[in-house]
PDB file of C-alpha atoms in Angstrom:
ATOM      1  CA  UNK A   1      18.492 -43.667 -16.040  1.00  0.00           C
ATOM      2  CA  UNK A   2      16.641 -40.460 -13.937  1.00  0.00           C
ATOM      3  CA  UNK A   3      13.681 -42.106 -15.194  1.00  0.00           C
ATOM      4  CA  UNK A   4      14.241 -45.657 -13.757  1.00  0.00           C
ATOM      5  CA  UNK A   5      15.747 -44.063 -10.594  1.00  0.00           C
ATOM      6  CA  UNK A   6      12.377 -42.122  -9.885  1.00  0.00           C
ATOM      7  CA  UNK A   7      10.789 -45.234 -10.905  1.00  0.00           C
ATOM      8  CA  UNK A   8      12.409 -47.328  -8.232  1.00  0.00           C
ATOM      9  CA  UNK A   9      11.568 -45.313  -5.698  1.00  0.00           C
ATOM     10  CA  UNK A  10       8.016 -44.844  -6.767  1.00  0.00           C
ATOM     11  CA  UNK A  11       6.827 -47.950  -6.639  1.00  0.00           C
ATOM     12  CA  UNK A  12       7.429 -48.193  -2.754  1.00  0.00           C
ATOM     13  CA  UNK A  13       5.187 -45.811  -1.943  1.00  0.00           C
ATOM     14  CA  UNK A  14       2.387 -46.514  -5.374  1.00  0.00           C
ATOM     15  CA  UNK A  15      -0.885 -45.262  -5.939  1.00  0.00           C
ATOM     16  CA  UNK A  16      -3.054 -46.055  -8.865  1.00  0.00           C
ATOM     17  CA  UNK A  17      -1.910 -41.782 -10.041  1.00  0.00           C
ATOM     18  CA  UNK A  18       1.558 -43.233  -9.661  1.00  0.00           C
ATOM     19  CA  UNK A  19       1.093 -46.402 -11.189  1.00  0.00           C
ATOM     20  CA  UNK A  20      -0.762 -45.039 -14.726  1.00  0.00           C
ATOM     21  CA  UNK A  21       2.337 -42.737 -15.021  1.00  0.00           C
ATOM     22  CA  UNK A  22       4.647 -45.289 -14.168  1.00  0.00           C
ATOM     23  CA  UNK A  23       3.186 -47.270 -17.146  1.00  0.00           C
ATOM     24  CA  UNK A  24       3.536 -44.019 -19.531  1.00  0.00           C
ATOM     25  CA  UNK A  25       7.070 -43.735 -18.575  1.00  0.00           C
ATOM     26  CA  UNK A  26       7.590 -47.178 -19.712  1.00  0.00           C
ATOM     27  CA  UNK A  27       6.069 -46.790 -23.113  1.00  0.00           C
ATOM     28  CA  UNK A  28       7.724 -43.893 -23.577  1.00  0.00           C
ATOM     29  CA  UNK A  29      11.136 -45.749 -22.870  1.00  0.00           C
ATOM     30  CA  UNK A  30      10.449 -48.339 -24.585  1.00  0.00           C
ATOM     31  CA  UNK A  31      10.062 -45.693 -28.039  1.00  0.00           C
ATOM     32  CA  UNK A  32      12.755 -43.888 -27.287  1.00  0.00           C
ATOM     33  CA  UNK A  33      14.957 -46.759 -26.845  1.00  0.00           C
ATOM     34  CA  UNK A  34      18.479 -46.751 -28.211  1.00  0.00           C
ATOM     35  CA  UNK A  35      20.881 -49.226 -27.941  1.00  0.00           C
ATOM     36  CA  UNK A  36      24.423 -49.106 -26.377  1.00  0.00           C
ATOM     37  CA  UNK A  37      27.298 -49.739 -29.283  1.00  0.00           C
ATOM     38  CA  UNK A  38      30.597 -50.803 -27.988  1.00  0.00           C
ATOM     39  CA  UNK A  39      32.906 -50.315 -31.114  1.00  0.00           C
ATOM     40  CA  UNK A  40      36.687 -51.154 -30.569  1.00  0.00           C
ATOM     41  CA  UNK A  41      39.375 -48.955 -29.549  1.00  0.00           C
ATOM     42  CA  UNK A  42      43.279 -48.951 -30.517  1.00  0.00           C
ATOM     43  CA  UNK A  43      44.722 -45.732 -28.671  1.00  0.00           C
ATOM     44  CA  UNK A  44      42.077 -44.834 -25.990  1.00  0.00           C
ATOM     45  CA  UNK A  45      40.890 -41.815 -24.564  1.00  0.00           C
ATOM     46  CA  UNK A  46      38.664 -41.813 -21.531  1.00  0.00           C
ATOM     47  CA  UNK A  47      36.128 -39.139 -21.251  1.00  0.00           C
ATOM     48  CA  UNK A  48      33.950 -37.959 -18.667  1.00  0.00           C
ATOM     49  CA  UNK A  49      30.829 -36.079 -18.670  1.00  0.00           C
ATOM     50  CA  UNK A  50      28.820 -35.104 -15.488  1.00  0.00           C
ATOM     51  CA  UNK A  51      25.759 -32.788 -14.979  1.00  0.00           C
ATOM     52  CA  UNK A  52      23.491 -32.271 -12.732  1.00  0.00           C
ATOM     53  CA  UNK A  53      20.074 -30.613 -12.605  1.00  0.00           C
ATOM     54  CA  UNK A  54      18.615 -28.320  -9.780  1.00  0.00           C
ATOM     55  CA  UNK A  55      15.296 -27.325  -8.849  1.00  0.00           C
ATOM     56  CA  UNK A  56      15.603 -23.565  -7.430  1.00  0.00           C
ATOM     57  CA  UNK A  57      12.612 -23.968  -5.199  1.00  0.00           C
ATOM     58  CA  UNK A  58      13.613 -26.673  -3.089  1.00  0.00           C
ATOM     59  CA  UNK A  59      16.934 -26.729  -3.283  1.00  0.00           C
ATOM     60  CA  UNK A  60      17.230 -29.960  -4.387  1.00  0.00           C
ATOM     61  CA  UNK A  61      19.520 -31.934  -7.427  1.00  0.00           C
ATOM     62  CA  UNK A  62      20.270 -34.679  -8.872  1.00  0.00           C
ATOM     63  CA  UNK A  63      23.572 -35.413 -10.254  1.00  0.00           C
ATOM     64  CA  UNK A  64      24.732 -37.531 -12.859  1.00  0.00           C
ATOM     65  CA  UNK A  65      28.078 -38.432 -14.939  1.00  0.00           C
ATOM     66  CA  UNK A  66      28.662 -40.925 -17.844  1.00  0.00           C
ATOM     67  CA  UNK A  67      32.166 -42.351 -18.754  1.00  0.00           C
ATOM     68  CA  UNK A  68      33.198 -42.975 -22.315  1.00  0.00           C
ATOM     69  CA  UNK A  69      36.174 -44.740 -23.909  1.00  0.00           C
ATOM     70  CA  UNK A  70      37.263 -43.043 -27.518  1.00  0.00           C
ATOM     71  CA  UNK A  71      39.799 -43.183 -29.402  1.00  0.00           C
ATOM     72  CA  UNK A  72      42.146 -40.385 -28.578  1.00  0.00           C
ATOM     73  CA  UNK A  73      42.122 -38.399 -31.768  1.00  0.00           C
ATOM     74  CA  UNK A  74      38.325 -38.417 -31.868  1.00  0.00           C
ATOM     75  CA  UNK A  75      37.037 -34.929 -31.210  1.00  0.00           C
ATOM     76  CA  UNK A  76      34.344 -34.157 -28.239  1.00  0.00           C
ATOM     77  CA  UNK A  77      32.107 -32.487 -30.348  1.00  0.00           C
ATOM     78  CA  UNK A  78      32.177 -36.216 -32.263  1.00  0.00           C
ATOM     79  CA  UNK A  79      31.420 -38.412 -29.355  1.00  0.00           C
ATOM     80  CA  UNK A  80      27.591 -39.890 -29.635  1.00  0.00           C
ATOM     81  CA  UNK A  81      26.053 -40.119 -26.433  1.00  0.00           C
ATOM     82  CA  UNK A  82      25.350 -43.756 -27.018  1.00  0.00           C
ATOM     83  CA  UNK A  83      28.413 -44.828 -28.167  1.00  0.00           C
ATOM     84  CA  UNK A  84      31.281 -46.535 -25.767  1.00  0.00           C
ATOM     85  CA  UNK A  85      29.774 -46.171 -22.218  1.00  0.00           C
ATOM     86  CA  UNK A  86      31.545 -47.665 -19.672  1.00  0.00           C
ATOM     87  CA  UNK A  87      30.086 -46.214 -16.836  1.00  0.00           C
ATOM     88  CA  UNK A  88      27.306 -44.154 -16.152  1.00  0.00           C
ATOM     89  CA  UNK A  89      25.722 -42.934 -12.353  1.00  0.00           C
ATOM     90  CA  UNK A  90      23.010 -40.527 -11.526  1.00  0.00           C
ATOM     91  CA  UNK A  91      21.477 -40.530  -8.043  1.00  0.00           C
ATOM     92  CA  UNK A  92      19.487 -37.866  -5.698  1.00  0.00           C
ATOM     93  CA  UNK A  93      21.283 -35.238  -3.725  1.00  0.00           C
ATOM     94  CA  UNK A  94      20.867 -35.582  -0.528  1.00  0.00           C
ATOM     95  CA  UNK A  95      22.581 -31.889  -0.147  1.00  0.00           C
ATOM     96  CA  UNK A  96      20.880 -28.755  -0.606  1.00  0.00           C
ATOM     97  CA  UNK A  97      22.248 -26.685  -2.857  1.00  0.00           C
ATOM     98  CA  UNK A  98      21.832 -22.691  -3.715  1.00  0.00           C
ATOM     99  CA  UNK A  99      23.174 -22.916  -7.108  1.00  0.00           C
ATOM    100  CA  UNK A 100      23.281 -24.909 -10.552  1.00  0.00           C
ATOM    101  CA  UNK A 101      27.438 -24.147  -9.746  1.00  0.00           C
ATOM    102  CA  UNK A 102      27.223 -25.995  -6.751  1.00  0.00           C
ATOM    103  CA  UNK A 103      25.470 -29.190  -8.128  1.00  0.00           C
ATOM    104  CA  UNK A 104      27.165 -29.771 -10.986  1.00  0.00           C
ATOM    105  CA  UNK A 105      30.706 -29.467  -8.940  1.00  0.00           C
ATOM    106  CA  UNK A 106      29.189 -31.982  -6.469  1.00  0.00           C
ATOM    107  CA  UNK A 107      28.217 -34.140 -10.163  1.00  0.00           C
ATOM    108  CA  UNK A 108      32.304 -33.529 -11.207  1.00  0.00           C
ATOM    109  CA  UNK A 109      33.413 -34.850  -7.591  1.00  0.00           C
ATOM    110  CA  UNK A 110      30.927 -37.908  -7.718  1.00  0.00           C
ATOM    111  CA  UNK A 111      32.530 -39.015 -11.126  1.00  0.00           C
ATOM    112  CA  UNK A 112      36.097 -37.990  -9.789  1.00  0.00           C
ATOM    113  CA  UNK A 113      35.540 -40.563  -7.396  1.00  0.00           C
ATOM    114  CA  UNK A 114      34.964 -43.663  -9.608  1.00  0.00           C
ATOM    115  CA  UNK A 115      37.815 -42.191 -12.577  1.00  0.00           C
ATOM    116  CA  UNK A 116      41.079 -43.393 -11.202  1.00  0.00           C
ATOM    117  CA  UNK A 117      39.838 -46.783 -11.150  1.00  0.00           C
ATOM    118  CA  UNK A 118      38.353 -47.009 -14.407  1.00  0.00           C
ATOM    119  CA  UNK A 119      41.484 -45.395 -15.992  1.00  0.00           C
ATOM    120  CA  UNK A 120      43.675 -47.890 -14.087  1.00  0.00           C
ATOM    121  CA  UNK A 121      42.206 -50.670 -15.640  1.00  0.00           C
ATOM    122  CA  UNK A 122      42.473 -49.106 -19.176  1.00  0.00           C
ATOM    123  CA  UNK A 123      45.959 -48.325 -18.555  1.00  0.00           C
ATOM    124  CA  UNK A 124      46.383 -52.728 -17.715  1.00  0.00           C
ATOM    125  CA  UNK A 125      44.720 -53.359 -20.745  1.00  0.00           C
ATOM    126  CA  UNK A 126      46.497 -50.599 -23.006  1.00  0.00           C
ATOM    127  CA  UNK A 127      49.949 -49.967 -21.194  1.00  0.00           C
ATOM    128  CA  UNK A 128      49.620 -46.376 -22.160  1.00  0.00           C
ATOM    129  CA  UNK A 129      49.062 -43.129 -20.105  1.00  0.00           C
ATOM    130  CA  UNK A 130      45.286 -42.659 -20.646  1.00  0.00           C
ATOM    131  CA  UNK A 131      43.999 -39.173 -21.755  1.00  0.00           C
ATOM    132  CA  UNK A 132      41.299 -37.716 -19.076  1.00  0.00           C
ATOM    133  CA  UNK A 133      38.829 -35.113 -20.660  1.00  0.00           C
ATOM    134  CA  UNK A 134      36.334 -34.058 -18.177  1.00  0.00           C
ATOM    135  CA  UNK A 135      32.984 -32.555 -19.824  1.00  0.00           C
ATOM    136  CA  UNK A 136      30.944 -29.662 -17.982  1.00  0.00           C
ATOM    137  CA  UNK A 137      28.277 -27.573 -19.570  1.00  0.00           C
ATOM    138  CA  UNK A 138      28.715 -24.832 -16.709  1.00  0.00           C
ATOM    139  CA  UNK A 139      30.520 -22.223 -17.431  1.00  0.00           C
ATOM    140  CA  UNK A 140      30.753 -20.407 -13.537  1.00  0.00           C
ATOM    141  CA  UNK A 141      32.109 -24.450 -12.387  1.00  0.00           C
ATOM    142  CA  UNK A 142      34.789 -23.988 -15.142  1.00  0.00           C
ATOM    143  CA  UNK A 143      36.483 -20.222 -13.578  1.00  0.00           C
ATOM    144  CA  UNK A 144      36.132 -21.965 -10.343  1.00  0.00           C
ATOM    145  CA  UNK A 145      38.397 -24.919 -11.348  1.00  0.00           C
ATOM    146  CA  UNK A 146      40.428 -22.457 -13.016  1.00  0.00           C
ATOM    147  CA  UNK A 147      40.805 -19.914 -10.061  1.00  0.00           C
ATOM    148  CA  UNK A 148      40.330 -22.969  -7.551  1.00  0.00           C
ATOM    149  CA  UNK A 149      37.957 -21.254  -5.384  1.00  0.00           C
ATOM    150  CA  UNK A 150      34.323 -20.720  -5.334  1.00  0.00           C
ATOM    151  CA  UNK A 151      34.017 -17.039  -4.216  1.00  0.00           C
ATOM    152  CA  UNK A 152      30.693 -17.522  -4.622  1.00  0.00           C
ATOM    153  CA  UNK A 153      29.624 -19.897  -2.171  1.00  0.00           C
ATOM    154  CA  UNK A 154      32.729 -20.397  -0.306  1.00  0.00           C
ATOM    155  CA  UNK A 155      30.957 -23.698   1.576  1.00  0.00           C
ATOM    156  CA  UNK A 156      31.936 -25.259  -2.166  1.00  0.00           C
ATOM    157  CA  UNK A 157      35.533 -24.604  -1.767  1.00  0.00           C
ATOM    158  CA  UNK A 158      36.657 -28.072  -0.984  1.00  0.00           C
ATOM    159  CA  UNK A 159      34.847 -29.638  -3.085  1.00  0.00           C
ATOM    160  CA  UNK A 160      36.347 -27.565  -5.720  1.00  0.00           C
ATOM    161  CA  UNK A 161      40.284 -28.625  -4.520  1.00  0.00           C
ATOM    162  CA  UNK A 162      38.792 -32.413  -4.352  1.00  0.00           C
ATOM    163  CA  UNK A 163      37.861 -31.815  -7.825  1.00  0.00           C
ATOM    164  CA  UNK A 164      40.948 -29.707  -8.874  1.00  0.00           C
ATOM    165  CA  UNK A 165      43.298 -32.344  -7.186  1.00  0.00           C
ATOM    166  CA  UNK A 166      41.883 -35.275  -8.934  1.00  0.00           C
ATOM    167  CA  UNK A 167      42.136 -33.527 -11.790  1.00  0.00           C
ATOM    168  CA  UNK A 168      45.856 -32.897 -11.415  1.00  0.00           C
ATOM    169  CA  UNK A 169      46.662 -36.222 -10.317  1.00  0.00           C
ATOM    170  CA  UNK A 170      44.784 -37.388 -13.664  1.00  0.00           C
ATOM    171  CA  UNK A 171      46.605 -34.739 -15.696  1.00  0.00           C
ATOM    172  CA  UNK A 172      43.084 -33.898 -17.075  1.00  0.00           C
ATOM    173  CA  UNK A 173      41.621 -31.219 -19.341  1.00  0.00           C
ATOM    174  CA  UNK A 174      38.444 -30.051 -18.698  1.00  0.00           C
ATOM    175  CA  UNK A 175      36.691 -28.785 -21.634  1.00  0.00           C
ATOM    176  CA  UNK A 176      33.000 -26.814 -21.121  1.00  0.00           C
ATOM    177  CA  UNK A 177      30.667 -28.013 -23.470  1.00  0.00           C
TER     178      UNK A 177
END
């Protein structure tokens, strides 16, 4: 997905440098290619994962997340990356950032954005309350969620009670990864 996103954008703006690894980038998707599997689910859980990646230098990210339906007993650790997608985003920053912190709690409150209505049609189709795990792999965004604050780089502070309030509202776990 970062690959067809750069991709997209490329190709306004081509040369024949561009183009050649354009065409590289294809191959090389077109190897690596995996399908989707959608495999059926009795008791759902609905899992979240977002990241982000940042370039020190310029300040720039890009931030991602990827929804997953499970069943609710499966374990994290067990979820394959292919498996169950529902949903999946990643798109340019248009923020500078100073920190890895700060993008991936801008990647949690992009995905926060899109959960309640993804859960809210699960919970049509299943009746149930719907178990929200949220998946990080930063460990300074987790003590900020759990001390809601971002001492830090107090600019981050609402985002961090945007993401601490959806979270609530979901009854969520987040789990660091």
């Amino acid at each position: 997905e970062y690959l067809f996103s750069h991709m997209s954008r490329a190709v306004l703006n081509a040369d024949e440098n561009l183009i050649e690894k354009l065409k590289k980038i294809i191959v090389y998707i077109k190897r690596k290619n995996r399908d989707i599997i959608l495999t059926g689910v009795n008791k759902p859980k609905f899992v979240c994962s977002s990241d982000a990646a940042y370039k020190r230098i310029s300040y720039e990210s890009r931030l991602g997340y990827m929804f997953h339906l499970v069943e609710e007993d499966e374990k994290i650790e067990d979820i394959k990356i292919y498996e169950n997608i529902i949903k999946w985003k990643s798109k340019l920053n248009k923020t500078l950032v100073d920190s890895t912190t700060s993008a991936e709690c801008l990647a949690a409150k992009l995905a926060l954005k899109h959960v309640h209505k993804y859960i809210d049609i699960c919970k049509q189709l299943w009746g149930d309350d719907i178990q929200y795990v949220h998946m990080i792999d930063n460990l300074p965004l987790l003590k900020c969620l759990e001390k809601e604050k971002f001492e830090e780089e107090p600019r981050m502070n609402g985002c961090i009670k945007y993401n601490v309030q959806n979270l609530k509202d979901l009854k969520g776990k987040v789990v660091w990864v």
